[in-house]
XYZ file of C-alpha atoms in Angstrom:
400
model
C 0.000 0.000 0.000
C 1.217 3.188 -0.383
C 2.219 6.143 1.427
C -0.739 7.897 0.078
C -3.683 5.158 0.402
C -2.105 4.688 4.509
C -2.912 8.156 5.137
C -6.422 8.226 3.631
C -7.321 4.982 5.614
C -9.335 5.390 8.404
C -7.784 4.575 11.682
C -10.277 4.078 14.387
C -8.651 4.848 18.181
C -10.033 3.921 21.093
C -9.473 5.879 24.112
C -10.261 5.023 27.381
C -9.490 7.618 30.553
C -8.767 6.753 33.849
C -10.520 6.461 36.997
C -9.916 3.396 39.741
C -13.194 1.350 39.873
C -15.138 3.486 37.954
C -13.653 1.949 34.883
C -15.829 -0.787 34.917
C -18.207 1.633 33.508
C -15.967 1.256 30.574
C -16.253 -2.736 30.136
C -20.179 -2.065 30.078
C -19.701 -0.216 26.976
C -17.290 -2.607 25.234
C -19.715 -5.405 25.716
C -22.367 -3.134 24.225
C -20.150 -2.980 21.237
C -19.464 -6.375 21.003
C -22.899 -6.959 20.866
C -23.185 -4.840 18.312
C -20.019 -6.617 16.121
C -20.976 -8.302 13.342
C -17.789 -10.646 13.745
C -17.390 -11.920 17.070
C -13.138 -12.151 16.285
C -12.707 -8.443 14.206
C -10.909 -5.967 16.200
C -12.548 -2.600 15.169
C -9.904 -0.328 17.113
C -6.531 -0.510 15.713
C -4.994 1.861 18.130
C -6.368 1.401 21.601
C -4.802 3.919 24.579
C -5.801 3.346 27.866
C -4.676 5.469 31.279
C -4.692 4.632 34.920
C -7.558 1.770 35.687
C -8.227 2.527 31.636
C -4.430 1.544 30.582
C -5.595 -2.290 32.411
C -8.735 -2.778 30.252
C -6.888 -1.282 27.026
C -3.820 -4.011 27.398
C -6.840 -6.483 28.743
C -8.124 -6.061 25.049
C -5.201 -5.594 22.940
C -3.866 -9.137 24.200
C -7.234 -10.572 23.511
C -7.241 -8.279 19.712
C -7.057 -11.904 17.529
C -10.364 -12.909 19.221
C -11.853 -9.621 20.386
C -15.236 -10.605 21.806
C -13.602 -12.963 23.847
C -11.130 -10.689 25.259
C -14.388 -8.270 26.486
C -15.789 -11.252 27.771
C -12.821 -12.266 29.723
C -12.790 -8.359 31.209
C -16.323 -8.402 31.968
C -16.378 -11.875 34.204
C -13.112 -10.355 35.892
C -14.797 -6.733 36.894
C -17.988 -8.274 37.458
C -16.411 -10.692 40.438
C -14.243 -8.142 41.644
C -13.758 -7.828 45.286
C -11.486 -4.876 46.861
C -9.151 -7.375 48.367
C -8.235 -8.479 44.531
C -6.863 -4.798 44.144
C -5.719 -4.035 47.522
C -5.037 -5.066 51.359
C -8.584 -4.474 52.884
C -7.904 -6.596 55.961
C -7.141 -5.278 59.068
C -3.548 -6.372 59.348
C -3.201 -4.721 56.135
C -4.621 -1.773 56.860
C -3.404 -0.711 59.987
C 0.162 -2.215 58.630
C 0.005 0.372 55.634
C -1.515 3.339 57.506
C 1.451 3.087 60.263
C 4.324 2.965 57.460
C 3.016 5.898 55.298
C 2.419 8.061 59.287
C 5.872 6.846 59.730
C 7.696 7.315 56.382
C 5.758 10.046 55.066
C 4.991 12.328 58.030
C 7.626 11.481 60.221
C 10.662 10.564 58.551
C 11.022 6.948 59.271
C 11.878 4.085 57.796
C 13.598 3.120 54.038
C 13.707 4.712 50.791
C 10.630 2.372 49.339
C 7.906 4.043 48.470
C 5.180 3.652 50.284
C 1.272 4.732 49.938
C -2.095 5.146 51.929
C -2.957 1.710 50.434
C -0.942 -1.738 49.632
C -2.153 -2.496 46.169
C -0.029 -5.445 46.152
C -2.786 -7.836 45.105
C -3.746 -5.826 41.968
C -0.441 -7.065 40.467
C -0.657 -10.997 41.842
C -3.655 -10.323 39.989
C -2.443 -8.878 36.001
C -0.111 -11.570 36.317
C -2.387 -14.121 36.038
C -5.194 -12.788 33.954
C -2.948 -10.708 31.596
C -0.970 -12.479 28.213
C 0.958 -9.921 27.230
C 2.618 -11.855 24.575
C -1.129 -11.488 22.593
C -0.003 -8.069 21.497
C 3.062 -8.939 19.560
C 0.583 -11.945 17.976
C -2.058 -9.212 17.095
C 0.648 -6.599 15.765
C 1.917 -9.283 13.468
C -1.352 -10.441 12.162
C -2.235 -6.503 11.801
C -5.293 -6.898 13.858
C -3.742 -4.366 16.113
C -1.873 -1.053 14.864
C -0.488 -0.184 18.551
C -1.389 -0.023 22.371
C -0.648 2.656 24.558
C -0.734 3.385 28.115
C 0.941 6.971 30.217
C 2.434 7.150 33.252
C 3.509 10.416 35.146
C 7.363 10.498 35.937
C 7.995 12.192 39.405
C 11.054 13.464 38.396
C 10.700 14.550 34.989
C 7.216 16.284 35.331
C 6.048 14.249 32.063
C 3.316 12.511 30.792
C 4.788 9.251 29.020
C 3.124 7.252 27.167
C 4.829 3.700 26.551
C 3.400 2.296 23.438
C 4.182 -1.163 21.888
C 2.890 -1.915 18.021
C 4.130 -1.488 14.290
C 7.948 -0.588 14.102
C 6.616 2.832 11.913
C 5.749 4.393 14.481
C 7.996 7.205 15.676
C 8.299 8.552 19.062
C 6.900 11.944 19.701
C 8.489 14.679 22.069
C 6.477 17.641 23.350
C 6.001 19.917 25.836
C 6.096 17.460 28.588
C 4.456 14.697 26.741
C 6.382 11.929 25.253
C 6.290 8.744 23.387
C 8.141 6.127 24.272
C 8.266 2.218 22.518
C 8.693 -0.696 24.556
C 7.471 -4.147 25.361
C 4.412 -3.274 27.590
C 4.799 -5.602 31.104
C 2.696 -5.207 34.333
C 5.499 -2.395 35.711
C 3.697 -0.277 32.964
C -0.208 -0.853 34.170
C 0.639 -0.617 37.710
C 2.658 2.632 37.443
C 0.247 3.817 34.705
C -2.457 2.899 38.085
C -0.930 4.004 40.674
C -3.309 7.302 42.094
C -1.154 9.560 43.965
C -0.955 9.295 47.880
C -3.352 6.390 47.778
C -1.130 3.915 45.791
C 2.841 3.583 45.943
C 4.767 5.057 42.530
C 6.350 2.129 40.752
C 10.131 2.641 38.923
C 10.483 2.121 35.367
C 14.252 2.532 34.286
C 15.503 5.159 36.608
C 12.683 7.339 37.240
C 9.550 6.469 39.583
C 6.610 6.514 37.906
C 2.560 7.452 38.861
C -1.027 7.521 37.473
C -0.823 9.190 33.982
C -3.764 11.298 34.783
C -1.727 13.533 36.641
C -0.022 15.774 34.165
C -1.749 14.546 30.808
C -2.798 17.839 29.483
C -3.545 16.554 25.715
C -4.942 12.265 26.859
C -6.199 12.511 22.988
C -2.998 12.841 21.382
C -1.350 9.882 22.184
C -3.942 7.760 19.597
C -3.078 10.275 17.182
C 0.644 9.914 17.094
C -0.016 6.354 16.890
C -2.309 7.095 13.864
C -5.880 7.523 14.456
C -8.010 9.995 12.522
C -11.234 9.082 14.160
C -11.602 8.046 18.498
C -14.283 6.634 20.300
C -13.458 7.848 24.025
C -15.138 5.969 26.820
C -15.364 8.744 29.886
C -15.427 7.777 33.411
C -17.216 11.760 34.197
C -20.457 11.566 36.049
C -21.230 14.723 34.511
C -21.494 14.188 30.554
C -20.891 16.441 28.054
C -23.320 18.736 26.377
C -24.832 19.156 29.271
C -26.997 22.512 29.348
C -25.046 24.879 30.153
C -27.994 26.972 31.545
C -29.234 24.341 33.920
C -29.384 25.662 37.214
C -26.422 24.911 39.719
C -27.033 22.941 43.099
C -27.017 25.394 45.588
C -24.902 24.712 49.254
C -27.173 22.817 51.254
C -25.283 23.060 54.521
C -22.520 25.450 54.790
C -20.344 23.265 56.589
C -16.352 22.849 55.890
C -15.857 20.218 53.811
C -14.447 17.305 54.888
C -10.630 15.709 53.356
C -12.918 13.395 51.382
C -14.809 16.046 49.824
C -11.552 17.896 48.913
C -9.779 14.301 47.539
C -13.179 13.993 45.626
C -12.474 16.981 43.900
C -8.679 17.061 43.236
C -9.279 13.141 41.864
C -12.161 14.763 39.842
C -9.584 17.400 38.511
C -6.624 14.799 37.744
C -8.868 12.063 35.791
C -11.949 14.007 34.129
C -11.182 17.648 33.707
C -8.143 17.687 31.421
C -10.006 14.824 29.127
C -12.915 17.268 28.624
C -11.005 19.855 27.925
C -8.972 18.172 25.464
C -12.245 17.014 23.954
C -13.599 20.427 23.799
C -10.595 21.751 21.970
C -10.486 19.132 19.362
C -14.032 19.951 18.626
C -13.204 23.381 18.077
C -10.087 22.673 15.856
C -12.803 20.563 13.687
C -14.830 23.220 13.066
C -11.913 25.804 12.593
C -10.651 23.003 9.761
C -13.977 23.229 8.134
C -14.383 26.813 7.579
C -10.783 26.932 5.883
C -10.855 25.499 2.070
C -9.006 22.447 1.761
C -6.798 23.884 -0.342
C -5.505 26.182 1.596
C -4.721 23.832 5.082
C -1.698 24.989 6.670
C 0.913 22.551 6.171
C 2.035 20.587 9.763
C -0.892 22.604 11.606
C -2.472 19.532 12.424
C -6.117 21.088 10.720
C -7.180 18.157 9.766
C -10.857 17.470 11.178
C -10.760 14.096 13.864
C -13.842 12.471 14.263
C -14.731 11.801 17.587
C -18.042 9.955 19.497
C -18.379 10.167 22.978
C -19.728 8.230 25.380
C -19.654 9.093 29.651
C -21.987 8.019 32.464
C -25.559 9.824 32.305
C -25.539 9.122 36.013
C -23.500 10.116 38.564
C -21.252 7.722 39.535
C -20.349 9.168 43.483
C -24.641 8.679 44.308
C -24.251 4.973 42.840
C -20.683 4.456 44.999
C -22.877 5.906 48.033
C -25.224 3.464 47.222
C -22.855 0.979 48.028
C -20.946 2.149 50.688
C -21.787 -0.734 52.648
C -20.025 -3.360 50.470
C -16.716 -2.078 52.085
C -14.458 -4.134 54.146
C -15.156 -2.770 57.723
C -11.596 -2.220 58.443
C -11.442 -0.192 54.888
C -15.007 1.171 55.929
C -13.721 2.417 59.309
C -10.641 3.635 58.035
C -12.399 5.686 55.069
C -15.180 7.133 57.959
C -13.129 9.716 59.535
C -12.151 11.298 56.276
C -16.135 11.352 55.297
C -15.737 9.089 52.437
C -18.931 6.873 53.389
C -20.904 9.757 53.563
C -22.700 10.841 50.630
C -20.767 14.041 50.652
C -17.509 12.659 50.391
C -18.798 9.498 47.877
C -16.760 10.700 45.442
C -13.698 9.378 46.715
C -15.603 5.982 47.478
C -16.482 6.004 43.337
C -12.471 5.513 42.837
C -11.706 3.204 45.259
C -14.970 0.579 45.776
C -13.689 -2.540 43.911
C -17.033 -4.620 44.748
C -19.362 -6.759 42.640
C -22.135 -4.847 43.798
C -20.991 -1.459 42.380
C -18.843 -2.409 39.780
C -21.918 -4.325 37.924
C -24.437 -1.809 38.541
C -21.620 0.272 36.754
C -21.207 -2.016 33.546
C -25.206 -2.270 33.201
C -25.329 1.603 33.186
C -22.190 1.902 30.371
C -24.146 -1.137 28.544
C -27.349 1.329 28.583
C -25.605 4.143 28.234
C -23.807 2.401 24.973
C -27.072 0.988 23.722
C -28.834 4.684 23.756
C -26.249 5.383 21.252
C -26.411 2.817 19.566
C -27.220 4.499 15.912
C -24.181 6.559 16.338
C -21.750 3.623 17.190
C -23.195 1.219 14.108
C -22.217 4.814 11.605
C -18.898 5.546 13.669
C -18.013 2.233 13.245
C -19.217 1.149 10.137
C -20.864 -1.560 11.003
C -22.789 -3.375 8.626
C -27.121 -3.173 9.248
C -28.745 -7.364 9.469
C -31.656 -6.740 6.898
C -34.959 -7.238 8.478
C -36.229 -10.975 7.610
C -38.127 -10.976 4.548
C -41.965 -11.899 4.592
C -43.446 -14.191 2.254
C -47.034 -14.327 2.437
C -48.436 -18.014 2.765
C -49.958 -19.796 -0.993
C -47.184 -17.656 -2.866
């Protein structure tokens, strides 16, 4: 093929943001489009970029890419059992181990160099070891069934948002304003560093450098699917607050006036880190389209990047902290007493409970609502996708 017929191909990305348990939201739409699939084993996202508890379910798939149904149906029996303890120490050994090293370490200066965290998420990686193939991806490169797969991390020292992406040897790395593209063979170091929320999980060290969530500093979390070269995304939001909302509805007023508690502010700074810069990014993208369109073709800027990215969205249309509130009672009761004091198992402070409650209860009432929310779109994924329409069955009346 040439140079000219690669670049007019569409590439279909899909991106999906981060966000702790709230990305089983995510496998609720995935099963909606493999519903939807016409052929149970085609892959329709050639580039797939995934961040934090996103980055998990984008490797999840792009091992599975050769039998892609499968692979969402392998994701969606794993989220749908999922229990906090599978993600991290919920006991009470555990938790009043962890809480004394990070008062000791952190706060008072004790103890070794090792990073440590509010929580031990230990178990999350006993756990990607066993359900994770990595070696599917190289399979799925070869067959071309997958362009590339890409998950960011935050470096600690650098201040960047990398991206490590493994797929065709074409690709080039990128390098911009603290946001960089880096090949490599993807292992679990990658998802759990790519995973790793600030304070609450402990950084993880890739190379030389110490690594976080990639949520932190990723300013642009399109761009990474379009250095690997899609011209079209599908983004799966964790936001509880979807887009296009109108803007002249009227704001909740204060209903109590009372400080708010360190869950409410955590609520709000993880709100900032894994759903702000994502809407933003989407927001400017859809202005750049329409800035493309009023300029004649002719007369596109060369290396200005004008060219019009589609884009289909699809977020929550509930919010996700009243369903974690909900379910505040699935908890561990050492996690459940540990979480009180900041106000997290209040309703007020649910928000931080939405990131962190790895329980069957929530995490399926979550995948049923990104299966609706999926299906209420479901015109606009079978065009976005091209997906081909069953023709209604054909009546015969009888004695014909």
């Amino acid at each position: 093929m040439s140079a000219v017929d690669e670049s007019a191909k569409s590439v279909t990305g899909l991106i999906l943001s981060g966000g702790g348990s709230r990305a089983a939201y995510q496998v609720g739409v995935l099963s909606a489009i493999a519903d939807l699939l016409p052929d149970a084993a085609h892959n329709p996202f050639p580039v797939i970029v995934g961040t934090s508890a996103g980055a998990i379910n984008a490797v999840g798939l792009a091992c599975g890419a050769l039998h892609f149904t499968e692979a969402i149906r392998r994701l969606t029996a794993v989220w749908q059992g999922f229990r906090t303890h599978q993600v991290y120490r919920s006991d009470w050994p555990g938790v009043l181990h962890q809480a004394s090293r990070f008062i000791g370490h952190s706060l008072l200066g004790l103890g070794s160099q090792v990073p440590v965290a509010l929580l031990n998420n230990a178990p999350l990686r006993d756990l990607l070891e066993r359900e994770i193939d990595f070696s599917g991806i190289a399979a799925a490169v070869a067959r071309r069934q997958l362009r590339a797969v890409a998950v960011t991390a935050f470096g600690y020292e650098s201040g960047q948002a990398v991206t490590f992406y493994q797929g065709r040897a074409t690709i080039d790395p990128w390098f911009r304003h603290r946001r960089v593209g880096v090949p490599t063979r993807l292992t679990v170091e990658h998802l759990m560093a790519s995973a790793a929320i600030p304070l609450l999980f402990p950084p993880v060290k890739l190379n030389r450098e110490y690594f976080g969530d990639g949520a932190v500093r990723q300013s642009a979390p399109i761009s990474p699917a379009l250095h690997l070269g899609a011209n079209r995304v599908l983004v799966v939001g964790v936001s509880g607050n979807p887009l296009g909302r109108d803007a002249n509805s009227v704001l909740p007023r204060p209903q109590s006036g009372r400080p708010p508690t360190l869950a409410q502010i955590g609520g709000h700074m993880l709100n900032s880190t894994f759903i702000d810069s994502l809407e933003g990014d989407i927001e400017l993208l859809e202005r750049l389209n329409h800035m493309s369109r009023l300029v004649p073709s002719g007369l596109h800027p060369r290396g200005l990047g004008l060219k019009p990215v589609e884009v289909l969205v699809i977020s929550p249309s509930q919010p996700l902290d009243q369903i974690a509130a909900r379910h505040h009672h699935e908890l561990p009761r050492a996690l459940r007493l540990f979480l009180r004091g900041p106000g997290a198992t209040k309703a007020s402070g649910a928000s931080v409970l939405s990131y962190l409650l790895f329980e069957s209860g929530y995490c399926n009432e979550l995948i049923e609502l990104g299966y609706q929310d999926a299906m209420s779109q479901k015109e606009a994924l079978i065009g976005f996708l091209g997906l081909a329409r069953v023709p209604p069955p054909i009546e015969v009346a009888l004695g014909e």
